[in-house]
Coordinates of C-alpha atoms and ligand atoms in Angstrom, one line a residue:
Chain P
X213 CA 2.1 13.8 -11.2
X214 CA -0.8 13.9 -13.7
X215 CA -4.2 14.0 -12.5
X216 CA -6.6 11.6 -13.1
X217 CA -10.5 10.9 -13.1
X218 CA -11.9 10.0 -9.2
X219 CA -13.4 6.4 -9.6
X220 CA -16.9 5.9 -8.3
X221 CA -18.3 4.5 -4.9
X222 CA -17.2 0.8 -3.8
X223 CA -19.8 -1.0 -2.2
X224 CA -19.8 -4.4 -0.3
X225 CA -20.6 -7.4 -2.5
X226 CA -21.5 -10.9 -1.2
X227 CA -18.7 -13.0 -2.8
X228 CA -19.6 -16.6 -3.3
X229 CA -16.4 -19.5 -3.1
X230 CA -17.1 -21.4 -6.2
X231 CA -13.7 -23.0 -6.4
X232 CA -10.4 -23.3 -4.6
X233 CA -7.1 -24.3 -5.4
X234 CA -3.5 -24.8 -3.2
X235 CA -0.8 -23.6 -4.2
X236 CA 1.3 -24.5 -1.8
X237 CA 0.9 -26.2 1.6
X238 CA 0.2 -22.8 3.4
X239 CA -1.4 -20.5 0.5
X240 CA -4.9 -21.0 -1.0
X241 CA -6.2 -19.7 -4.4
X242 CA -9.8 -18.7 -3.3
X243 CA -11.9 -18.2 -6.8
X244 CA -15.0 -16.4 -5.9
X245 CA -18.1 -15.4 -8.1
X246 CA -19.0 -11.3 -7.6
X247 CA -22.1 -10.8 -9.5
X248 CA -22.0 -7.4 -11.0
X249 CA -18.0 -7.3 -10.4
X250 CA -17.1 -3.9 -12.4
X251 CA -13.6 -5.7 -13.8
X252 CA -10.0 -4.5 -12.4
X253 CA -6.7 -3.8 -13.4
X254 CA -3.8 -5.7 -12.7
X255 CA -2.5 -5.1 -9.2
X256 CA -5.3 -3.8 -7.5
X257 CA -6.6 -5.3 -4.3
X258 CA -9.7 -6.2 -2.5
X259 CA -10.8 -5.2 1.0
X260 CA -12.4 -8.7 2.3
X261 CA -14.7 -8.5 5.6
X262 CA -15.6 -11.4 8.0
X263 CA -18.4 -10.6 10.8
X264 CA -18.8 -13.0 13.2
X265 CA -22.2 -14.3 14.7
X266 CA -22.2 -12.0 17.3
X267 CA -21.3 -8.7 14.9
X268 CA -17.5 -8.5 15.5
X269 CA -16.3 -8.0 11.9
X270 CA -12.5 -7.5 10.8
X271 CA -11.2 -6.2 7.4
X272 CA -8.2 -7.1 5.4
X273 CA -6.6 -6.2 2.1
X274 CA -5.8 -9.2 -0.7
X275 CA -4.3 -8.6 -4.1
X276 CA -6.2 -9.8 -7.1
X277 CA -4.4 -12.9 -8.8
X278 CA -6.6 -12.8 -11.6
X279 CA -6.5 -11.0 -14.5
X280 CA -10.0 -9.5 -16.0
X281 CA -11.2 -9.5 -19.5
X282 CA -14.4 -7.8 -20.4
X283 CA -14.9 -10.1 -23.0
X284 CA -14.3 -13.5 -21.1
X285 CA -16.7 -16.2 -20.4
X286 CA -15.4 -16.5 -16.9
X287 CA -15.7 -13.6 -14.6
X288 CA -14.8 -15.0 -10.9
X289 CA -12.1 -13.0 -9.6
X290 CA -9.2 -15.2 -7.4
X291 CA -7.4 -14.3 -4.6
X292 CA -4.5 -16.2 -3.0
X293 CA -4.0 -16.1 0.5
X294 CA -0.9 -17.2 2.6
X295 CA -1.8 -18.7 6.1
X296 CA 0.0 -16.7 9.0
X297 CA -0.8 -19.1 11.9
X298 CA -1.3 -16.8 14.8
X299 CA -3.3 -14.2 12.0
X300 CA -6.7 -13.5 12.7
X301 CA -8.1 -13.8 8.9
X302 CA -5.8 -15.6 6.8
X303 CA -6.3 -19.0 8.3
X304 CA -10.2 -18.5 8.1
X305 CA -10.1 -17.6 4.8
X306 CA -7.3 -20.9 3.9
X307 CA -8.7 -23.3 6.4
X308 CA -12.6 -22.8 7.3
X309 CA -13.7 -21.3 4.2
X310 CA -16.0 -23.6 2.3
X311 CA -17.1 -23.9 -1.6
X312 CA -21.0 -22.1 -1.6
X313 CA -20.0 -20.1 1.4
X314 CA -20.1 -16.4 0.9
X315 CA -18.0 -13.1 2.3
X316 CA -18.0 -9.7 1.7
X317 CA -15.5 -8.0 -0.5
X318 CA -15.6 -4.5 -2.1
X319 CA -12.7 -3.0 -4.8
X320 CA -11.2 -2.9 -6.9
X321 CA -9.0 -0.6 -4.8
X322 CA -5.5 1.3 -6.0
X323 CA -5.4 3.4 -9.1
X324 CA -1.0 3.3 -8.2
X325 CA 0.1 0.1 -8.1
X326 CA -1.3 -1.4 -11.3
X327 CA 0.4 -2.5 -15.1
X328 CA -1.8 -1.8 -17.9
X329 CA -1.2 -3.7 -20.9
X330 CA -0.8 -0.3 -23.2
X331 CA 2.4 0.5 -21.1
X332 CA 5.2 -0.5 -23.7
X333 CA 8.5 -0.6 -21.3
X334 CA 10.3 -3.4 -20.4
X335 CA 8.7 -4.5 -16.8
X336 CA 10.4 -5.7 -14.0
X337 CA 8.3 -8.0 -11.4
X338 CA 10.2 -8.4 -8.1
X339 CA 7.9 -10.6 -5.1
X340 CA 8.7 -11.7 -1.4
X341 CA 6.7 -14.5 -0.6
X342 CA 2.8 -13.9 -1.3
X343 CA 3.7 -10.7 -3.0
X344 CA 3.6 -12.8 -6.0
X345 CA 0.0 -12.1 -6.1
X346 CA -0.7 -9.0 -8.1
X347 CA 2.6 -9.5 -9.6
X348 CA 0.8 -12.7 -11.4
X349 CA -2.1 -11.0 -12.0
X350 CA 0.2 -8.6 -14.3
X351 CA 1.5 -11.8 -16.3
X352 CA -1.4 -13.2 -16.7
X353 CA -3.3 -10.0 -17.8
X354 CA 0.1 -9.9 -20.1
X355 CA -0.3 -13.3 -21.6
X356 CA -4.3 -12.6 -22.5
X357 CA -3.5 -9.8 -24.1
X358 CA -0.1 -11.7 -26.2
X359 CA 1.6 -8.6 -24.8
X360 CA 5.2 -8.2 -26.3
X361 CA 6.8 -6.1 -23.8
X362 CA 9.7 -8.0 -22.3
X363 CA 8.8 -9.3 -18.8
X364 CA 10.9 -10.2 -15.8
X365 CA 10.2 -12.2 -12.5
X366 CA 12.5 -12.2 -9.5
X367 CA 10.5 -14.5 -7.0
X368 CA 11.9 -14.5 -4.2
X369 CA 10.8 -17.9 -1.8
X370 CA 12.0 -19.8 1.3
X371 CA 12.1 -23.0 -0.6
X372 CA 11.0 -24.2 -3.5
X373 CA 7.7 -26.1 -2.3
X374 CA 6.8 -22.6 -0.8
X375 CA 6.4 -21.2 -4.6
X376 CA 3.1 -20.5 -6.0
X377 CA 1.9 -20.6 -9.5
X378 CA 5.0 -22.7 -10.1
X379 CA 3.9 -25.2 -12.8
X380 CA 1.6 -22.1 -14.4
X381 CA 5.1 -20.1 -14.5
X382 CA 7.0 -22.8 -16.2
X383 CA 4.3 -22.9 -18.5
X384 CA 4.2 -19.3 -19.1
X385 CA 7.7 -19.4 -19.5
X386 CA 7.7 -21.4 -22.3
X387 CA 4.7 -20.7 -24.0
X388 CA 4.2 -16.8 -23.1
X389 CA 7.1 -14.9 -25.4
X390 CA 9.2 -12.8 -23.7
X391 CA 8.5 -14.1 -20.3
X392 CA 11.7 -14.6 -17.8
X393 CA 11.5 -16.2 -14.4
X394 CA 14.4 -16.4 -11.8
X395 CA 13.9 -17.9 -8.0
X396 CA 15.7 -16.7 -5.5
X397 CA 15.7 -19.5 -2.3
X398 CA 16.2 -17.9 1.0
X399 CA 16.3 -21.4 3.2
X400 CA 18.0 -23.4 0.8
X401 CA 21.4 -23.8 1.1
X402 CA 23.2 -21.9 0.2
X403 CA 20.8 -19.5 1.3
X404 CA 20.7 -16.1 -0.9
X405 CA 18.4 -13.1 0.0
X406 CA 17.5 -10.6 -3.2
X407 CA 21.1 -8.6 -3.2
X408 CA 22.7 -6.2 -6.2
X409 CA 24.3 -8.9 -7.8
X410 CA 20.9 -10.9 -8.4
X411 CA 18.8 -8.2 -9.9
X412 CA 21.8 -6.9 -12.0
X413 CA 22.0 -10.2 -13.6
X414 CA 18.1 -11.0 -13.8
X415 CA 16.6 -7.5 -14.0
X416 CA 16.6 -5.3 -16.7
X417 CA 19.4 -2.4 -16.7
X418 CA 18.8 0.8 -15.8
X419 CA 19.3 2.5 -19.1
X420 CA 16.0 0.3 -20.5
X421 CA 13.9 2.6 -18.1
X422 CA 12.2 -0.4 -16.9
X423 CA 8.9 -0.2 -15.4
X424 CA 9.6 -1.4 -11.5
X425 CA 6.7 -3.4 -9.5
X426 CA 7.7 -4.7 -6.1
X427 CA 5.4 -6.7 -3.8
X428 CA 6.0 -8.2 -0.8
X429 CA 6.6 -8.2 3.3
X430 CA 7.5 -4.6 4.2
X431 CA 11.4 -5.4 5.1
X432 CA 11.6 -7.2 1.7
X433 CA 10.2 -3.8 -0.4
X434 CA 12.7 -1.9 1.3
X435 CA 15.9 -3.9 0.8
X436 CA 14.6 -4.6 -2.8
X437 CA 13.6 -1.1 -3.7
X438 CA 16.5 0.4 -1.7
X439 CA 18.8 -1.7 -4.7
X440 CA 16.9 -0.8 -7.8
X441 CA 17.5 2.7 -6.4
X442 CA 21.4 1.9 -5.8
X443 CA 21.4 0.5 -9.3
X444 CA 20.1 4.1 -11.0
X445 CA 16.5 3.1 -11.4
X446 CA 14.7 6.3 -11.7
X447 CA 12.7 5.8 -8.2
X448 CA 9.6 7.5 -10.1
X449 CA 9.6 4.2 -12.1
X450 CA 9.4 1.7 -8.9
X451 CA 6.0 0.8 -7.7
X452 CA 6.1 -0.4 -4.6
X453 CA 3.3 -2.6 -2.5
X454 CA 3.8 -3.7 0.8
X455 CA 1.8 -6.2 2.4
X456 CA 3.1 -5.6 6.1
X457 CA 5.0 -8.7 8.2
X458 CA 8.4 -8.2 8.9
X459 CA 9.2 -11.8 7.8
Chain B
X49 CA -24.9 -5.9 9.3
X50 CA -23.2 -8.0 7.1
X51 CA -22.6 -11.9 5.8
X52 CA -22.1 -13.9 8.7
X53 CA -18.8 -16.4 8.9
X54 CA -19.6 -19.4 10.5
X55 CA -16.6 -20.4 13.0
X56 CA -14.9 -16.9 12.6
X57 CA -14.4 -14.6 15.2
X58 CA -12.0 -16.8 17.6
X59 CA -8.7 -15.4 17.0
X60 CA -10.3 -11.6 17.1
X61 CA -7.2 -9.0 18.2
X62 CA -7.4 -7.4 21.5
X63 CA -10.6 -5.1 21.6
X64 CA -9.5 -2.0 22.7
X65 CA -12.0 1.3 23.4
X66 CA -10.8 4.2 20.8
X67 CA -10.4 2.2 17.6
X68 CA -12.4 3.5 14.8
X69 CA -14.9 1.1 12.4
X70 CA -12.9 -1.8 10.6
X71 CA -9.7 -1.1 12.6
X72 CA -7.3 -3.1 14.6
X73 CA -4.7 -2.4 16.8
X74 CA -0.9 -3.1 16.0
X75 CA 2.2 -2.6 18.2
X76 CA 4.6 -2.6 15.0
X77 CA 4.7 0.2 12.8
X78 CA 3.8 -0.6 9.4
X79 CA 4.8 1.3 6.3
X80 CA 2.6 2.6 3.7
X81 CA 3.8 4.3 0.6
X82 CA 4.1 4.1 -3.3
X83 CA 7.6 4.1 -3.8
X84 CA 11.3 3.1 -2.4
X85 CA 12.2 5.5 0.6
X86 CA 13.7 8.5 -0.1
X87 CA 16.8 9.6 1.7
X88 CA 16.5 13.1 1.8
X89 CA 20.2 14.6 3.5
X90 CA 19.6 17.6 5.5
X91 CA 21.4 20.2 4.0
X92 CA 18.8 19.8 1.1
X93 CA 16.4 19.8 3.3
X94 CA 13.9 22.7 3.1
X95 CA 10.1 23.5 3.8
X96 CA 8.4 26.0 2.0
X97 CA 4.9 27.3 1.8
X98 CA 3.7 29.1 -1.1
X99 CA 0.2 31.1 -0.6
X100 CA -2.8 31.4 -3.4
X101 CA -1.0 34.3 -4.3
X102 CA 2.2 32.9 -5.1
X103 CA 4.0 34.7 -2.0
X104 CA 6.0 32.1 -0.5
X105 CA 8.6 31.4 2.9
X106 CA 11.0 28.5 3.3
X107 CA 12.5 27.1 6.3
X108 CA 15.9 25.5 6.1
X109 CA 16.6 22.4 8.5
X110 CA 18.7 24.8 11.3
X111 CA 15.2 27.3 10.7
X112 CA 13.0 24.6 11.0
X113 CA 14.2 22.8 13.8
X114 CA 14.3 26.6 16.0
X115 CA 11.4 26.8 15.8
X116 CA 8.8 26.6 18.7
X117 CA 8.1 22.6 18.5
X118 CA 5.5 20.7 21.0
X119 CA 5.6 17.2 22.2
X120 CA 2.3 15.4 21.3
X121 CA 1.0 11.8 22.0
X122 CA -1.8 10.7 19.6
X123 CA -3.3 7.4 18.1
X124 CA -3.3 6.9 14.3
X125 CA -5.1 5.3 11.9
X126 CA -4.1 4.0 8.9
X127 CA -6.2 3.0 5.5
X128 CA -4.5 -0.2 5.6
X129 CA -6.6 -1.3 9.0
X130 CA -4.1 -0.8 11.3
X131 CA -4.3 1.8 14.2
X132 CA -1.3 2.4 16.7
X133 CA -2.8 4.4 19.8
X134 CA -0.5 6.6 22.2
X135 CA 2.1 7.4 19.2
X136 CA 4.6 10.2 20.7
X137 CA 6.2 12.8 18.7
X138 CA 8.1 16.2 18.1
X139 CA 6.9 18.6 15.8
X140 CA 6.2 22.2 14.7
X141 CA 2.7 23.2 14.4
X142 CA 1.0 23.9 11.3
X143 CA -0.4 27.2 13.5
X144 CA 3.7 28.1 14.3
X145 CA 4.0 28.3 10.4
X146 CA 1.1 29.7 9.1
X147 CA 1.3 32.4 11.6
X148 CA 2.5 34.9 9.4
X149 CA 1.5 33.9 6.2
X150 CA -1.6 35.7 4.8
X151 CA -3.9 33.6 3.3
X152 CA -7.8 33.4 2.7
X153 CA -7.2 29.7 1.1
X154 CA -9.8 27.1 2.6
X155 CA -7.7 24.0 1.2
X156 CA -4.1 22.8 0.9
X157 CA -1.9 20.5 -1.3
X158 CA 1.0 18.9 1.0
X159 CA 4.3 18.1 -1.4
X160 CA 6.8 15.3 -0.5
X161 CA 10.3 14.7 -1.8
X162 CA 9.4 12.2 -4.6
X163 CA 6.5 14.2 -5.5
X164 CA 3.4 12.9 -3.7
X165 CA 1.2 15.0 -2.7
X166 CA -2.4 14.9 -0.3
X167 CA -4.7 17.5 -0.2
X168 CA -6.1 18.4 3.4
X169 CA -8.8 21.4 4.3
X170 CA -6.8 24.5 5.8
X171 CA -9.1 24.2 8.7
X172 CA -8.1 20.5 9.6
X173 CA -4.5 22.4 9.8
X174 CA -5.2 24.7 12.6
X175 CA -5.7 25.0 16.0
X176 CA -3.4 22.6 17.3
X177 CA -4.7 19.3 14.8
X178 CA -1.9 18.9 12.7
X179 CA 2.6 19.2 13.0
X180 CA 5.5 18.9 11.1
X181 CA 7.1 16.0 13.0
X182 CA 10.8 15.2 13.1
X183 CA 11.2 13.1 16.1
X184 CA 9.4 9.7 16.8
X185 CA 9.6 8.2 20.2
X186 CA 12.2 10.5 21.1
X187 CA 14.3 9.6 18.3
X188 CA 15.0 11.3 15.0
X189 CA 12.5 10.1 12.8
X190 CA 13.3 6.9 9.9
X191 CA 13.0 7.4 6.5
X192 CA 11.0 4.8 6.2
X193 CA 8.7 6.5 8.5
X194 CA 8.9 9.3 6.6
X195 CA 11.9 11.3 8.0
X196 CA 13.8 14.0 8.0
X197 CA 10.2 15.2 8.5
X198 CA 6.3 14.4 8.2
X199 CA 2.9 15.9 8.4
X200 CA 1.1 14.0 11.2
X201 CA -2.7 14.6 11.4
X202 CA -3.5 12.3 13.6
X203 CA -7.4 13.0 13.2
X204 CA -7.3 11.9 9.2
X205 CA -6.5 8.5 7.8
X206 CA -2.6 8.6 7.9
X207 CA -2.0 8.8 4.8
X208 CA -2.5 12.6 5.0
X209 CA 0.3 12.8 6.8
X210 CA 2.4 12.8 4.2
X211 CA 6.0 11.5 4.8
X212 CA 8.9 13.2 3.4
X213 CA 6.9 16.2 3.4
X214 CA 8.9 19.0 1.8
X215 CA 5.8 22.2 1.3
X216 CA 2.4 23.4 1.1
X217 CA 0.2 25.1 -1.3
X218 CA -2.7 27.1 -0.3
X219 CA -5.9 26.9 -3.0
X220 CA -8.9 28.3 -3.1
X221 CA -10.5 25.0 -4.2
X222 CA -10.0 21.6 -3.6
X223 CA -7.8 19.3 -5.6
X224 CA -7.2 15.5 -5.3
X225 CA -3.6 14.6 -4.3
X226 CA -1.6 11.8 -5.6
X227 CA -3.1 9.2 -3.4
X228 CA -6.5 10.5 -3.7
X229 CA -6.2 10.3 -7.3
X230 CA -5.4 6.9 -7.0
X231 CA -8.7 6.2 -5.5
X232 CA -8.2 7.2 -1.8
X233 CA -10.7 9.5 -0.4
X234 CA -11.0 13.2 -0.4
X235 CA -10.9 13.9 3.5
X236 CA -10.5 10.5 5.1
X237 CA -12.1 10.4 8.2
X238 CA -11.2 7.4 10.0
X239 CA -14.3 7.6 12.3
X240 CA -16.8 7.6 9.2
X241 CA -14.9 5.1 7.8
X242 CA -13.8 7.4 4.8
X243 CA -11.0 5.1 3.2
X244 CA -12.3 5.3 -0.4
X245 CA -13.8 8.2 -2.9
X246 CA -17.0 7.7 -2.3
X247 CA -17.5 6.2 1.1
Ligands
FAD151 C1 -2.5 -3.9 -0.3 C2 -2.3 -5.2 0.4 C3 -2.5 -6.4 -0.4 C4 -2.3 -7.6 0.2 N1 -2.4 -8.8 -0.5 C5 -2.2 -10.0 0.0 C6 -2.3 -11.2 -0.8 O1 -2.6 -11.1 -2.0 N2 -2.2 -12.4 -0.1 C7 -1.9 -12.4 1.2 O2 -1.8 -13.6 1.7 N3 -1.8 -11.3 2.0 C8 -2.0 -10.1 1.4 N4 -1.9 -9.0 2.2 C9 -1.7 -9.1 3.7 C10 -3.1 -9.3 4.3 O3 -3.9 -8.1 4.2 C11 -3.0 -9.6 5.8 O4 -2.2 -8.6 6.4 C12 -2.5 -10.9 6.1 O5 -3.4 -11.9 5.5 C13 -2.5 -11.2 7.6 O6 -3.8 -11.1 8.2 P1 -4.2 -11.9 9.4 O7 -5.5 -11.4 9.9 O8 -4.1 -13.4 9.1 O9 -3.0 -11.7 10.5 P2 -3.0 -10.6 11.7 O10 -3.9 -11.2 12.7 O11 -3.3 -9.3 11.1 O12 -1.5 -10.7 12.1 C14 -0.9 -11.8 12.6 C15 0.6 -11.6 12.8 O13 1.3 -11.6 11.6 C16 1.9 -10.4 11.4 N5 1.7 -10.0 10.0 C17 0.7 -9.3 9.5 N6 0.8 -9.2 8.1 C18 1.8 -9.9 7.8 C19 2.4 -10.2 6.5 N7 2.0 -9.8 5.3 N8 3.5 -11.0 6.5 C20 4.1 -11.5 7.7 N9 3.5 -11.2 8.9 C21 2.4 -10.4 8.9 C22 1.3 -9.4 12.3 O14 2.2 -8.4 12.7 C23 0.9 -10.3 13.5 O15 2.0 -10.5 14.3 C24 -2.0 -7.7 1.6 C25 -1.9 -6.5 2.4 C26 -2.0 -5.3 1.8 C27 -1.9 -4.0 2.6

């Protein structure tokens, strides 16, 4: 694989909540202001770190939603975050956090896992759960830059209120050319799981040599990947993220 | 020290001596890698090192798996914030198969089925630091683990130890691997906190 540049030093930066969205009842879009935020491509990631009053401090890793544009007027970057319960970070960050308080993020991380808008193949976008997240940042970076390649999304939920960015995909749908969007409900009856049948009829084939991006828990990046592979998909082509879980 | 989260801190993991900076422990065994998982049969299966020189000597699976292994328990650390501790495995050591290859090479590119590579100092190679490992908690190792084989070097970040692992090159001077290139750091000591270039 071809070499590339080494990217410079990534420092902590005091991120500031300056808005905050839900997207569903469990998952939180935080929109944070980073002064001096270098930009980032779609489908990198953040490392966020808490400390608490007495010094403990824990790290985590969050996909940017976002997309960047050098030229925009608004440079917050967003993050969503999906509350695991019994987690030790995800509920501060979707339940305590408050607008004007700050934490500490540094990134962007991940030169690997990222779409850049002069990449002309066909993509294919397949997210479990909260692996929507960078997958969305790649649409939306898509859709600023009235990108023509064809674009797929296999989104694979529990149930339909668990979906985020749903009204913003629907709109993207119509209005973003190009732009397909299938659900896949897991506890809906009848309940359906990503499977061969699903991503041969809403993927792209694999004589388009699509470019593959799967996000998601760990066990759905393997069955999902696993199929694209069963389905010829050169595995050099599949990008794969995996956010950990087992759900 | 850092910002300070009011009201966080509550639901902190179990604090355990022998974690490194911004660790924290797990009992699962997360996955980490770029790609699908590679099922790599055995009678493909091969190992080869190739020298500065070009010179080169492979190990089929049979070849491989007579040789001398060792039975190690370590803790490991991976970039993603997780560390497991007390991690058992069978390997080969790197020192059982650089034994007789002749080399003055101070670094090393490790190649993976897929075509990932890392690049780790020779040094951090010898003297009983780093194995080819092919069994994990007495079992034969998962591909998703990184199976037939891995490199396990348990004193680096883990992605080092490249899964799949299928050869070495020897260099005279260092080269960024495919995850370094990708932003990760040169060396990636998990005690200085070395996850990115630059830290
Ligand atoms: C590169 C990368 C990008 C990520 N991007 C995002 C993102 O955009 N949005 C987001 O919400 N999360 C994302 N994650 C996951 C995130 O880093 C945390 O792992 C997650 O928020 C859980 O942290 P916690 O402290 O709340 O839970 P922990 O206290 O770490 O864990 C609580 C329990 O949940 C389990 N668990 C841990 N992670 C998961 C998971 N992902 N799914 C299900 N169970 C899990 C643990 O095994 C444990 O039992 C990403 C992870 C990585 C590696």
């Amino acid at each position: 694989m071809a070499r590339a540049a080494l990217p410079g030093r990534l420092t902590w930066r005091a991120a500031t909540l300056v808005g905050e969205r839900w997207e569903t009842p469990s998952a939180r879009t935080l929109v944070l202001d980073v002064p001096d935020w270098p930009g980032h491509l779609p489908g990198q990631h953040v490392d966020v770190r808490l400390t608490a009053p007495d010094g403990y401090s824990a790290q985590r890793s969050y996909s940017i939603a976002s997309a960047w544009a050098d030229n925009a007027t608004d440079k917050t970057v967003e993050l969503t975050v999906q509350r695991l319960d019994d987690g030790e970070v995800s509920p501060y960050l979707t339940d305590t956090l408050e607008i004007g308080d700050q934490i500490e993020l540094r990134g962007p991380v991940g030169g690997w896992f990222v779409w850049r808008p002069a990449q002309e193949k066909p993509v294919l976008l397949l997210a479990g759960g909260s692996g929507v997240v960078p997958l969305m940042a790649m649409i939306r970076a898509r859709g600023a830059a009235k990108g023509k390649q064809p674009f797929r999304l296999i989104y694979s939920v529990r149930t339909p209120e668990d979906a985020c960015y749903a009204q913003e995909l629907s709109r993207r749908v119509r209005d973003d050319p190009g732009l397909d969007v299938h659900f896949v409900h897991t506890r809906v009856t009848p309940r359906k799981r990503i499977d061969v049948a699903t991503i041969n009829s809403y993927g792209w084939p694999a004589d388009f040599t699509p470019d593959c991006y799967v996000c998601g828990p760990t066990t759905f990046v393997e069955a999902a990947a696993d199929i694209l592979v069963a389905l010829g998909h050169d595995p050099k082509r599949i990008r794969t993220e995996r956010f950990g879980g087992t759900s | 020290m850092g910002i300070i989260s009011r009201g966080f801190g509550g639901r902190r993991r179990e604090s355990v001596p022998g974690l490194p900076p911004g660790q924290y422990l797990t009992h699962d065994f997360p996955v980490l890698s770029a790609g699908p998982t590679p099922r790599i049969p055995l009678d493909r299966w091969s190992f080869t090192i190739a020298t500065e020189t070009g010179e080169k000597k492979s190990w089929n699976w049979a070849e491989f798996t007579a040789l001398e292994s060792a039975d190690v328990t370590v803790d490991i650390h991976c970039v993603t914030k997780w560390s497991k501790l007390g991690t058992t495995w069978r390997g080969v050591s790197l020192d059982t198969l650089l034994a007789d290859v002749e080399t003055a090479a101070d670094y090393t590119m490790v190649h993976s089925f897929g075509g990932y590579t890392t690049n780790v100092p020779m040094e951090d190679l010898l003297d009983g630091k780093a194995w080819i490992a092919y069994k994990f908690d007495g079992e034969d190792l998962e591909p998703e683990h990184g199976g037939p084989a891995r490199m396990l070097i348990p004193h680096l970040y883990f992605w080092k130890s490249a899964k799949w692992v299928n050869g070495l090159s020897l260099m005279n001077d260092d080269e960024p691997g495919f995850w370094e290139a990708a932003g990760y750091h040169m060396y990636g000591d998990p005690w200085l906190e070395q996850r990115y270039q630059g830290d």
